[in-house]
XYZ file of C-alpha atoms in Angstrom:
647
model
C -41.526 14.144 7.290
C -44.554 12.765 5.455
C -43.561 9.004 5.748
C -46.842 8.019 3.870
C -45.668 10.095 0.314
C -42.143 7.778 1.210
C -44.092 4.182 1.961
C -45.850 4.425 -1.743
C -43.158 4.185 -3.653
C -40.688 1.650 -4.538
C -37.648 3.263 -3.148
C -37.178 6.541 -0.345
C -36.661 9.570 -1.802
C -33.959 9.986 -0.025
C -32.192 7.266 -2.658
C -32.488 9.967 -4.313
C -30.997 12.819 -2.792
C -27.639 9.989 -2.512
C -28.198 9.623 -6.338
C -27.723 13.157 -7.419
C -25.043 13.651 -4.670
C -23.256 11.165 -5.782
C -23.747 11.978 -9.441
C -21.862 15.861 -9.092
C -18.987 13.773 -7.237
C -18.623 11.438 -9.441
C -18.292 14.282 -12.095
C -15.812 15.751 -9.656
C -13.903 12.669 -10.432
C -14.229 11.518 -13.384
C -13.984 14.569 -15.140
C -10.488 15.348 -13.636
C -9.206 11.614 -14.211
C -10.187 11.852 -17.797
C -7.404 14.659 -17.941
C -4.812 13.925 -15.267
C -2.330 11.935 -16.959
C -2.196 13.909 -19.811
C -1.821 16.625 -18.184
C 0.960 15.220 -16.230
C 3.113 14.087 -19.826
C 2.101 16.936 -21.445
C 2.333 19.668 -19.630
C 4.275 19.029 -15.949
C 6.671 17.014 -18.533
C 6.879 13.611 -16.175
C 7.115 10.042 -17.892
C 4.491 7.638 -19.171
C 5.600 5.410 -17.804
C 5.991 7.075 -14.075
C 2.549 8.775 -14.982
C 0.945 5.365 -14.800
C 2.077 3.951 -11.398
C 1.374 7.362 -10.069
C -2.078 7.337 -11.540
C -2.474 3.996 -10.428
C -0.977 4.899 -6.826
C -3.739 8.209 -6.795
C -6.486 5.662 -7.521
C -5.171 2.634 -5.038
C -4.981 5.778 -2.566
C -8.540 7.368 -3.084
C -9.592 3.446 -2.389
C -7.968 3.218 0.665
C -8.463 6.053 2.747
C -12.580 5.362 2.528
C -11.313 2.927 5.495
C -9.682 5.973 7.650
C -13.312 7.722 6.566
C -15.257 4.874 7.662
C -13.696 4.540 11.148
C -14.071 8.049 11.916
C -17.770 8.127 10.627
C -18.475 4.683 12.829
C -17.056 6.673 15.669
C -17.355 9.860 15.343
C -18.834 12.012 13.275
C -21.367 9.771 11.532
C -21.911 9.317 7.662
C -23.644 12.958 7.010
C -20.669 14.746 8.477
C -18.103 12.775 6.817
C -19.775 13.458 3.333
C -20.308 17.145 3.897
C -15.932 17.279 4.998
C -15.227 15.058 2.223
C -17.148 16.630 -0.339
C -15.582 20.276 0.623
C -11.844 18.717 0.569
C -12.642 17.161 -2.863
C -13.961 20.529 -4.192
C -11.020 22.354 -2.258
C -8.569 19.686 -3.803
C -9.887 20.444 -7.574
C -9.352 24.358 -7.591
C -5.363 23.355 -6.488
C -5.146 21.037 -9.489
C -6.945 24.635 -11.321
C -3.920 26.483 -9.927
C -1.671 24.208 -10.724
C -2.326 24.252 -14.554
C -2.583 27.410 -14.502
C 0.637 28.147 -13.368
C 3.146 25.324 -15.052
C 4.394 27.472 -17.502
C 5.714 29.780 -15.423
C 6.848 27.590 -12.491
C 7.402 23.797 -12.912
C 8.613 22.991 -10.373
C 5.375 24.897 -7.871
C 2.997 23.391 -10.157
C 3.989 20.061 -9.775
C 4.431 21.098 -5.913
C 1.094 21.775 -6.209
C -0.487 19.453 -7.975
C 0.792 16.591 -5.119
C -0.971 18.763 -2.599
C -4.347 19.034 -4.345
C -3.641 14.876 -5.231
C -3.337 14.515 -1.390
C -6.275 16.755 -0.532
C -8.537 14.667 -3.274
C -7.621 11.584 -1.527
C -8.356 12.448 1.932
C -11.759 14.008 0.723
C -12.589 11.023 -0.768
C -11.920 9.218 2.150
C -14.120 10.386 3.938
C -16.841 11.051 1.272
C -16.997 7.374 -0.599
C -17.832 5.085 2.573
C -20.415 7.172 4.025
C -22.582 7.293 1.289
C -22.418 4.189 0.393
C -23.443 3.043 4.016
C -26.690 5.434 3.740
C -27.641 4.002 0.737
C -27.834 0.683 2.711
C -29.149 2.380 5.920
C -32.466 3.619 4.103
C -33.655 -0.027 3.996
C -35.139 -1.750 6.905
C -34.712 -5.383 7.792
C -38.263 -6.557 6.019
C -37.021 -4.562 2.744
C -33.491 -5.569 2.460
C -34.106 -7.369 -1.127
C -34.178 -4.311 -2.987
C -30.455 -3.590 -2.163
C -29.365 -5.251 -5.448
C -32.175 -2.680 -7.164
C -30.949 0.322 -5.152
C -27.881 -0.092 -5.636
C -28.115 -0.864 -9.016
C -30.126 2.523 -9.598
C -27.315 4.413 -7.308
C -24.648 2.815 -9.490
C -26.031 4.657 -12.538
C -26.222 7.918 -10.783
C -22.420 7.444 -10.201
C -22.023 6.666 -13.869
C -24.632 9.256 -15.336
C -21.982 11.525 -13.333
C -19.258 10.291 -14.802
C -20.691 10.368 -18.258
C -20.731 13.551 -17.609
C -17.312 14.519 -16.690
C -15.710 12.769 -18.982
C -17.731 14.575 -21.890
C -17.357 18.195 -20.653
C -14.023 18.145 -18.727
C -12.192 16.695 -21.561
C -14.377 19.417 -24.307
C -12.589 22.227 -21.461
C -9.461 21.079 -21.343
C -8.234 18.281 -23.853
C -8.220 20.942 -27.085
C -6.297 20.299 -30.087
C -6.309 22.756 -33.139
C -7.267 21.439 -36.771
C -3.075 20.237 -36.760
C -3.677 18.343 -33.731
C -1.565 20.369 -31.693
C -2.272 20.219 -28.123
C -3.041 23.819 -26.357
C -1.349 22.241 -23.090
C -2.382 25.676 -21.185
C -6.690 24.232 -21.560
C -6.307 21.452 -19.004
C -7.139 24.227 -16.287
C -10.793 24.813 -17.580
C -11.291 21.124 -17.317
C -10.197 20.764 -13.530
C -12.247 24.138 -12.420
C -15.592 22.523 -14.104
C -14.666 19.380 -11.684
C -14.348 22.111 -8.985
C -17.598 23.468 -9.593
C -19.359 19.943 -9.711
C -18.545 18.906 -6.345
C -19.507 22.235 -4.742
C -23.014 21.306 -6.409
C -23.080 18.049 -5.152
C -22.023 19.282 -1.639
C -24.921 21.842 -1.313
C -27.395 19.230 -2.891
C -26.584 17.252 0.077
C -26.528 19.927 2.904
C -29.794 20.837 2.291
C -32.282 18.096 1.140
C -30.697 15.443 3.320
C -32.810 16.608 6.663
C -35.682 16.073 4.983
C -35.024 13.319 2.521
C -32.195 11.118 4.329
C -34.426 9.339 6.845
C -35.629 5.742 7.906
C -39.440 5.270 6.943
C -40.502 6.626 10.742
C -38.826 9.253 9.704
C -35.040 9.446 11.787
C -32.294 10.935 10.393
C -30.006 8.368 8.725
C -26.297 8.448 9.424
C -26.062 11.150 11.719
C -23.715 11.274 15.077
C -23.135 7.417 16.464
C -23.832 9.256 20.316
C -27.049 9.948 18.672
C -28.040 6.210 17.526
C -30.545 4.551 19.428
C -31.121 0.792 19.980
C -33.940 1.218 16.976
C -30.810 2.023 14.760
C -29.677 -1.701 14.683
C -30.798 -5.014 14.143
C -32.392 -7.296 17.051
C -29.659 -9.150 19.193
C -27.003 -6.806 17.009
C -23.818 -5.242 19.182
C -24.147 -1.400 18.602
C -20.284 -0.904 19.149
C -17.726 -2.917 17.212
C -14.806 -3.885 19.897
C -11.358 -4.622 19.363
C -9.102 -5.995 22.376
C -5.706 -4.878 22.721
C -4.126 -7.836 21.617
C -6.114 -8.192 18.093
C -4.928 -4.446 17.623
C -1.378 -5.671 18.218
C -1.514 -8.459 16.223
C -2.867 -6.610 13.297
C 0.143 -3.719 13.789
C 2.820 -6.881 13.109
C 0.872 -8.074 10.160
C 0.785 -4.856 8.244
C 4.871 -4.249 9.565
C 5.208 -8.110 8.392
C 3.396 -7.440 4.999
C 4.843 -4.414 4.149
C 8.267 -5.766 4.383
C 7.945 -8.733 2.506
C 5.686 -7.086 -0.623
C 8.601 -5.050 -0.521
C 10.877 -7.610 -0.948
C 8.636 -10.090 -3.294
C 7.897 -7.362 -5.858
C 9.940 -4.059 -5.806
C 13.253 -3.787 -7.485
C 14.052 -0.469 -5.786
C 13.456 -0.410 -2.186
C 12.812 3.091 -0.329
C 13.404 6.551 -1.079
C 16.110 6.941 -2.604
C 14.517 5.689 -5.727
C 14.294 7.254 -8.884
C 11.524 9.738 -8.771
C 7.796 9.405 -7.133
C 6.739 6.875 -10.191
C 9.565 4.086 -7.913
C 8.526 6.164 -4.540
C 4.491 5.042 -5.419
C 5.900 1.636 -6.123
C 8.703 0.952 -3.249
C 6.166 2.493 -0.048
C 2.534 3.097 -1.415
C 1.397 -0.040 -2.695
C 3.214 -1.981 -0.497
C 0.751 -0.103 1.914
C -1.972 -0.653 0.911
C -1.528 -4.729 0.189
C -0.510 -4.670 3.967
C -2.877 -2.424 4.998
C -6.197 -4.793 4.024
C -4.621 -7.492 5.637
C -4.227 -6.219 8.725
C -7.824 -4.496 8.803
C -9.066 -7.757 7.385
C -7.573 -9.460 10.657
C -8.936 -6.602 12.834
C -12.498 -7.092 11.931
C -12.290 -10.574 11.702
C -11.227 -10.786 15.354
C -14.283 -9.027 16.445
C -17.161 -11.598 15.158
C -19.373 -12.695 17.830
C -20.112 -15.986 16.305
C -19.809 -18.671 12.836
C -22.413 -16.391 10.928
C -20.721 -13.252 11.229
C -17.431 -14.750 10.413
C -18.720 -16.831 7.441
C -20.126 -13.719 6.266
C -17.412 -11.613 6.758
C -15.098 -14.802 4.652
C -17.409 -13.784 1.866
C -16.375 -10.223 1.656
C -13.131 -11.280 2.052
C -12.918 -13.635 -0.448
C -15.022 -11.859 -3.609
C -12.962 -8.505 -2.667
C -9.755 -10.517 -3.624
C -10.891 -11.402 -6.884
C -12.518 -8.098 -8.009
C -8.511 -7.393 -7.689
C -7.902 -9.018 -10.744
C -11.231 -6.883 -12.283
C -10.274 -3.486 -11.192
C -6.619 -4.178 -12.564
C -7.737 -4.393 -16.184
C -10.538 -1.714 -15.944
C -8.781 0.905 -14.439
C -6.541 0.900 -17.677
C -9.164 3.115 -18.903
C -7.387 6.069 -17.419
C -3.804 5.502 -18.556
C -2.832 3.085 -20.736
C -5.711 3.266 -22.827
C -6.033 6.926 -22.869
C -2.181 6.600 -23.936
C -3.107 4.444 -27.076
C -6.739 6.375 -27.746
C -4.261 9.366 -28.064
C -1.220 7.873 -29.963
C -2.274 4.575 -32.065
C -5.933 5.296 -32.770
C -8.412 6.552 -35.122
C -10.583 8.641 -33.363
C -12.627 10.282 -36.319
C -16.494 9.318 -35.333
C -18.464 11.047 -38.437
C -16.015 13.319 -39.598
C -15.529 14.437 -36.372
C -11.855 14.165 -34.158
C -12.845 12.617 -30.398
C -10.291 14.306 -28.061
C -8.319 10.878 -26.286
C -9.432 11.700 -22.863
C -13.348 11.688 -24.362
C -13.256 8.077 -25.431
C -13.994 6.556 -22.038
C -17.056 8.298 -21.627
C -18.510 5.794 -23.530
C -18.490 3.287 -20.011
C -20.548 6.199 -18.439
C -23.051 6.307 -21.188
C -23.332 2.593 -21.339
C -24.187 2.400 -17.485
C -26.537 4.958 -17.942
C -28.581 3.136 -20.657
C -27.617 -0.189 -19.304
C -28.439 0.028 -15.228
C -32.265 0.042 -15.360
C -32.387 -3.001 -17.553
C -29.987 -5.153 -15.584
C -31.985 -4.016 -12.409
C -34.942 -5.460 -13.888
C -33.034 -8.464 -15.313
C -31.654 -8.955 -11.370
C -35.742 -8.538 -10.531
C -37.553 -10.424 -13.125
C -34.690 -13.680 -12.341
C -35.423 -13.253 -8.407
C -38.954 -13.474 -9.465
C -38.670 -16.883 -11.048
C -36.098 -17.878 -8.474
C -33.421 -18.074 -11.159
C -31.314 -15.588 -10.098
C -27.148 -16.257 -9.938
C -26.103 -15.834 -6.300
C -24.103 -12.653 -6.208
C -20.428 -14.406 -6.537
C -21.687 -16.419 -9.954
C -22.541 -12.378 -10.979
C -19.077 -11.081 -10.188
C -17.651 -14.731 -11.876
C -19.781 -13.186 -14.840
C -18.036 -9.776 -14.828
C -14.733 -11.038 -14.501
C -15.719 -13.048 -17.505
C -16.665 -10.904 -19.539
C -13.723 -7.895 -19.212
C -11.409 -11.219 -20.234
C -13.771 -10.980 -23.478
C -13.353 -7.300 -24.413
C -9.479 -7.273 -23.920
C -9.587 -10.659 -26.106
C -11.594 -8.739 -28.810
C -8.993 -5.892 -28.630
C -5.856 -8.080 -28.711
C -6.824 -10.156 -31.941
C -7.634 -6.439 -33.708
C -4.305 -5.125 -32.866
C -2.404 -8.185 -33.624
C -1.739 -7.239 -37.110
C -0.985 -3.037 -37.010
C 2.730 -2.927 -36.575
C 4.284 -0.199 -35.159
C 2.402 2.056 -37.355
C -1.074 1.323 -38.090
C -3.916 2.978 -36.176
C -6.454 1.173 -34.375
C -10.498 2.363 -35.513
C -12.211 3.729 -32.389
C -14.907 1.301 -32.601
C -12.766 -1.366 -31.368
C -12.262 0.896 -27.869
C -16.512 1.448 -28.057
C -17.129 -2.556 -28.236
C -14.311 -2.748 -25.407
C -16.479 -0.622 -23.137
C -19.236 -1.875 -23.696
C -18.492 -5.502 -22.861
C -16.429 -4.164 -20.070
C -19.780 -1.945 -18.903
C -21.601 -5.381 -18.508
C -19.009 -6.553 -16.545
C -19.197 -3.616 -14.764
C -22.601 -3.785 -13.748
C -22.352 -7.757 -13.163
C -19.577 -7.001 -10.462
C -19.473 -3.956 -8.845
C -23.046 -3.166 -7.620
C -23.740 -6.179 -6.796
C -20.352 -6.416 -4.455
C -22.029 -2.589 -3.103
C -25.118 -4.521 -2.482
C -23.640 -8.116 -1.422
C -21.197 -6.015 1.929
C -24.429 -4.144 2.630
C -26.339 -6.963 3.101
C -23.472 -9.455 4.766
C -21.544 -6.463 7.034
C -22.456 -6.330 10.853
C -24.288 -2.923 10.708
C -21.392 -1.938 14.329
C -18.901 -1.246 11.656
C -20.524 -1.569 8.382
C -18.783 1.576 6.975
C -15.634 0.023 7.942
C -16.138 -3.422 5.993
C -17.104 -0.843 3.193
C -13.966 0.183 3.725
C -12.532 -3.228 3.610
C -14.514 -3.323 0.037
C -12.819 -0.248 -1.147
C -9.348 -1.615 -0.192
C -9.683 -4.201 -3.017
C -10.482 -1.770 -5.388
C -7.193 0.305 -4.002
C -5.643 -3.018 -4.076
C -6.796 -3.603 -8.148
C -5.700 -0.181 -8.661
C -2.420 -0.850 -7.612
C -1.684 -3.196 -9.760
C -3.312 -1.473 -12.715
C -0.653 0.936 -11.736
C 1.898 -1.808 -12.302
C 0.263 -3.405 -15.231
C 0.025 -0.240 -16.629
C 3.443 0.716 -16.879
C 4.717 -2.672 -18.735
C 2.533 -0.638 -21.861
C 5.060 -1.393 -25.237
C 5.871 1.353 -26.833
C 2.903 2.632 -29.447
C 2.950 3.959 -32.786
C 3.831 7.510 -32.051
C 7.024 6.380 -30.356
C 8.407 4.949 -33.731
C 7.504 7.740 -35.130
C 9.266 9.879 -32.847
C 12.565 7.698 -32.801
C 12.178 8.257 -36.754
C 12.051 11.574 -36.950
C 15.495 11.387 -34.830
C 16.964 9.127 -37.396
C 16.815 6.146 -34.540
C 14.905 2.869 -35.928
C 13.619 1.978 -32.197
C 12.721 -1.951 -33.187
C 16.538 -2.732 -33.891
C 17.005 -0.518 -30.863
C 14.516 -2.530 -28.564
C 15.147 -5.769 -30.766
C 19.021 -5.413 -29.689
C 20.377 -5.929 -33.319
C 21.435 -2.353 -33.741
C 23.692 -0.731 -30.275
C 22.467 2.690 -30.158
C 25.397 5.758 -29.341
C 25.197 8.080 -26.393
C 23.535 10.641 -28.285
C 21.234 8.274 -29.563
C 20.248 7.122 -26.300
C 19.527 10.721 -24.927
C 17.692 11.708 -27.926
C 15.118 8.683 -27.138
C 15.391 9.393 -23.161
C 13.963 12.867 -23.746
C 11.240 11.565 -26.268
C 10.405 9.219 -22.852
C 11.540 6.335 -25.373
C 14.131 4.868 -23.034
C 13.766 4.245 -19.428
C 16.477 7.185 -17.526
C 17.922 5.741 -14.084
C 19.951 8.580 -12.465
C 20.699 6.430 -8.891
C 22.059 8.816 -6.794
C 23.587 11.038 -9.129
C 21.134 14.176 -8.153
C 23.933 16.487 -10.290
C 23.173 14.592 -13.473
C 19.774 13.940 -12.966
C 19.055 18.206 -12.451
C 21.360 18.818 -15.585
C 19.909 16.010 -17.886
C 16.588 16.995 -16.936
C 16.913 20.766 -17.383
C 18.140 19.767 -21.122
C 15.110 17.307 -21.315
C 13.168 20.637 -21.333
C 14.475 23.139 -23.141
C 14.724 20.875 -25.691
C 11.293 19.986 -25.765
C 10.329 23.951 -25.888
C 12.940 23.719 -29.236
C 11.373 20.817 -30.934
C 7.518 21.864 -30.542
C 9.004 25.270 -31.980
C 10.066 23.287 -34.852
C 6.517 21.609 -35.098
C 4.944 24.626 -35.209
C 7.055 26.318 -37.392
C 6.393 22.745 -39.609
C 2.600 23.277 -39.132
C 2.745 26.667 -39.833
C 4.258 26.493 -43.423
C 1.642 23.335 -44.001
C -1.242 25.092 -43.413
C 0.509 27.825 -46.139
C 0.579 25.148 -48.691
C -2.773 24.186 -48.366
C -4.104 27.373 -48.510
C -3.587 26.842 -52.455
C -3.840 22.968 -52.268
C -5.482 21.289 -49.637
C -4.137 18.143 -50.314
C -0.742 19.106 -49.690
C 1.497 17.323 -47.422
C 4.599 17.862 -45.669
C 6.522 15.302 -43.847
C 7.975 16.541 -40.513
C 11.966 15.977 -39.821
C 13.614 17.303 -37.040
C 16.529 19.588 -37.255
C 19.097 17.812 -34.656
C 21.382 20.673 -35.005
C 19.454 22.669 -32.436
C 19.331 19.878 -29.926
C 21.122 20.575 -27.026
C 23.534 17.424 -25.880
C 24.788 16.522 -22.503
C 28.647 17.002 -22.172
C 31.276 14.380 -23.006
C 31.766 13.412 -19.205
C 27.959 12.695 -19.040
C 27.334 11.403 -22.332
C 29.711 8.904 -21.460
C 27.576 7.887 -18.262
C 24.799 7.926 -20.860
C 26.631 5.487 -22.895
C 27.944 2.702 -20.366
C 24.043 1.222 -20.322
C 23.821 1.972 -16.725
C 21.687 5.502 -17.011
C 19.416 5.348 -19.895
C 18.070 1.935 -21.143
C 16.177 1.206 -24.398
C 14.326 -2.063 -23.732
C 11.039 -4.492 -23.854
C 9.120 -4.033 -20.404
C 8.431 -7.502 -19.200
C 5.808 -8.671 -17.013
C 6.652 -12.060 -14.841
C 9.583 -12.714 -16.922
C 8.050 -12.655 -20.500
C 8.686 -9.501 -22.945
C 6.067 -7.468 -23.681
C 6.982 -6.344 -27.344
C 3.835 -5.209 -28.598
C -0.043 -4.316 -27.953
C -1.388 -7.455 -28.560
C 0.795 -9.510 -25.673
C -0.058 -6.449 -23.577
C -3.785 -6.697 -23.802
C -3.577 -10.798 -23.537
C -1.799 -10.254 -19.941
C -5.618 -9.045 -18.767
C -7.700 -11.742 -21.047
C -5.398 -14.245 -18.723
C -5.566 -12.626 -14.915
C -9.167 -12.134 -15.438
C -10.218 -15.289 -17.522
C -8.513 -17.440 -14.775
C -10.001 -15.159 -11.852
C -13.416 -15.551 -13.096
C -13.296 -19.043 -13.483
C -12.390 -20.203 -9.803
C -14.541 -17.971 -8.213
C -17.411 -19.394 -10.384
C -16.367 -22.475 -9.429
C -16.331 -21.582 -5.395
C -19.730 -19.933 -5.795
C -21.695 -23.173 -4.479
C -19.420 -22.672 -1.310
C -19.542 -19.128 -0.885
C -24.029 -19.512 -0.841
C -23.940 -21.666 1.749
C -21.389 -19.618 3.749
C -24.029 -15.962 3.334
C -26.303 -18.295 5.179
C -29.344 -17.067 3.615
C -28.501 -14.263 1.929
C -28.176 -13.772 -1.939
């Protein structure tokens, strides 16, 4: 390589190379999470409620496997393998989801089969794909040139955005289609998951073949390649090349996680094991119980293997910031479910006339990073300059601050719509915006702040450790998530069935056995089957043949509209259902339904309290994250000293 074209300029090309690498994945990503949980209600027929700890389980999962990806790369097979495997499981993973929406209609129960497989396959892929190129990113700096790290990653950080901007504008034009009566073609999701395909099979190739040329240190070594390979001149002077962990740390960190797991289990799940009521209690009983456990014991295994009080103090500093960007991911990751759920059900999304598909309105974090990265990369530069710059904590204290701002903002505009009222999409843009500054004051900068502060022996694995948190926030968006009241459309629904859900949820009106199955297959009432398997197959086969019935009936409804306006426009033409049609459970299991102990029509509640509408739900996240930003800023004087150096 010519290192003299590389030395000129600010930052290797081969920043680069990981920038537009990352981008396509990102796109992978982003693009398909945009869609997944409404494809999941809408057209695999699962809850919202269950579609939002899974989501949030998917996410926690594709956070935590990066630590499986990271040992294996430290090692093994070194970052460049890892991100070529990862990258083809991801793109492998994204053509099952393709199958799998193509083939609902005539095979539920196969598609859903499927679309676990490809969600396992994604994970994995990820795994070993989101570590790895993190770590090179770091790896192209020498020692001398380390202070650009907040720039580079800064820059890289909008690549991953620019990518996501991406996805979540052309997946969701694909496959989140609505005709002019806003009826959802549920069969168009599959065009949006094979464009997510497609994306990380670029990305892939964009890597295979520039990264021998591009992906080197300034002498011009390839970065990241086998660790048999690495040489002394791969790591810093007086730096351990191998991390080691005795047999005893290794066995104390097994009885953590066992220890952990256990109690998690016992502090915060209702329902413990498998016998739980579908994989929405599954993802909540075992999988985030996991992963809490599981970066506790790793956090003990690495700990155990610092040579001296530098490392360790260091090492506290990851620690410590990745439990409060907990809090951070919690309330961002809501971007996915719960407020995809209201963009779609109690919002106006008319932007000039024109009808924003729900699954489009979070592009607008994508777009904002894009326009926003460079500036706050010089903002980081031009404070360093003058020696004003926060130390990176105070910058995360910032972003933690700030998300408590935009759910503020959205709570006081939605205290006053009712169960009716739409929200005006503008409110969601000014929430993404303020949450995009967050963004960028947080999660670059932790990128940049474990790059800098990990022990290069296993600095994919504290990457790892980084990720973890982010599984960790993801989790309990997952659980945050679910606790969503029940929007707009969900009175309207109970409406149309002659049910007024607020006495319902209010308790001042007893709702019959019908009554309670008509909102249990509207996924107004929370269904508990225990161990009845009989009851659960027979309710749930009537759950969907009734739902075939009733859109019938709303397309025979929108049918004769559009008649009427075809000599005046202005016509309207309220929609009732005909309940004759419905098909009812029999006496014997109506009167199951009816005892209270199957189908409940209730407030969620979160820590006790009742969340009975939108604004109590978005004031739960101005709380967690107001009072997480404000201790760490206030620890940030201790956490300096402790980089020892570093900012």
């Amino acid at each position: 390589m010519d290192t003299a074209v590389q030395s000129k300029t600010k930052h290797p090309k081969g920043l680069w190379v990981l920038f537009g690498t990352e981008m396509w994945e990102r796109f992978n990503f982003y693009g398909m999470r945009a869609l997944l949980t409404l494809f999941m209600v809408n057209s695999l027929l699962m809850k919202e409620g269950d579609v939002t700890i899974i989501y949030g389980g998917f996410l926690a999962l594709c956070y935590l496997t990066p630590m499986l990806g990271g040992f294996i790369s430290d090692r093994f097979l070194g970052n460049r393998y890892c991100i070529i495997v990862g990258g083809t499981l991801m793109a492998i993973g994204q053509f099952l989801m393709f199958m799998s929406a193509s083939t609902f209609g005539a095979n539920l129960g196969s598609a859903q089969m499927m679309m676990w497989i490809a969600l396992g396959i994604i994970i994995f892929g990820n795994g070993f794909f989101k570590p790895n190129i993190s770590s090179m990113v770091g790896s192209l700096y020498p020692k001398q040139e380390k202070s650009k790290l907040d720039s580079a990653f800064t820059i890289f950080y909008m690549g991953i955005n620019m990518g996501a901007f991406l996805g979540q504008l052309i997946c969701p034009i694909l496959g989140d289609v609505k005709d002019a009566s806003g009826i959802r073609d549920i069969h168009a999701f599959k065009w949006g998951f094979l464009a997510a395909s497609i994306a990380m099979i670029l990305g892939t190739l964009t890597f295979i073949f520039l990264k021998n040329k591009y992906v080197v240190t300034p002498e011009g070594r390839p970065i990241g390649g086998l660790p048999s390979e690495n040489t002394a001149e791969d790591f810093e002077e007086g730096e351990a090349q191998t991390a080691k962990f005795s047999s005893l740390s290794i066995g104390i960190a097994t009885a953590v996680f066992i220890a952990a797991f256990f109690g998690f289990q016992y502090l915060f799940v209702d329902k413990i094991g498998f016998a739980s009521v579908g994989m929405g209690e599954f993802v909540k009983a075992v999988i985030y119980p996991f992963i809490y456990s599981m970066g506790l014991a790793l956090a003990y295994l690495i700990m155990s293997a610092a040579e001296n009080k530098v490392e360790r103090d260091r090492i506290w500093v990851i620690y410590i910031v990745s439990f409060f960007i907990i809090f951070f991911w919690a309330a961002f990751e809501q971007a996915g479910s719960s407020l995809t759920f209201i963009a779609d059900n109690q919002t106006d999304r008319h932007i000039f006339g024109w009808n924003m598909p729900p699954s489009m309105v979070q592009i607008f974090n994508g777009l904002f990073i894009v326009v926003l990265a460079v500036p706050f990369s010089m903002l980081w530069d031009k404070l360093r300059a003058a020696k004003k710059e926060p130390v990176s904590p105070l910058k995360q204290a910032i972003g933690l601050g700030l998300i408590a701002l935009s759910y503020l903002i959205i709570a006081y505009n939605v205290k006053d719509l009712g169960n009716s009222g739409l929200l005006a999409v503008k409110w969601l843009i000014l929430l993404y915006l303020i949450q995009t500054m967050g963004e960028l004051c947080l999660s670059p900068i932790g990128l940049s702040l474990v790059g800098k502060l990990a022990p290069k022996r296993f600095a994919s694995l504290l990457f790892g450790v980084f990720f973890i948190a982010n599984a960790a926030g993801y989790a309990l968006s997952g659980t945050l998530g679910s606790i969503l009241p029940a929007t707009g459309d969900k009175f309207l629904a109970a409406k149309e069935q002659n049910i007024n859900l607020e006495k319902v949820l209010d308790k001042t009106y007893k709702p019959t056995s019908k009554e309670l199955f008509l909102l249990a297959q509207s996924n107004l009432a929370d269904v508990d089957f225990g161990n009845d398997d009989v009851l659960k197959k027979d309710i749930q086969n009537l759950f969907k043949e009734n739902k075939e019935i009733i859109a019938a009936q709303r397309t025979a409804h929108e049918n004769k509209l559009k008649e009427l306006q075809k000599t005046n426009k202005d016509a309207k033409l309220d929609f009732t259902m005909d309940l004759n049609q419905i098909k009812y459970p029999t006496e014997a299991q109506l009167a199951k339904i009816g005892d209270g102990n199957t189908v409940k029509a209730e407030y969620k509640t979160f820590s006790g309290f009742e969340i009975r509408n939108l604004f109590e739900f978005f004031m739960v996240f101005v709380i967690l994250c107001g009072i997480a930003g404000a201790i760490l800023a206030l620890i940030s004087p201790i956490l300096k000293k402790m980089m020892h150096g570093v900012n």
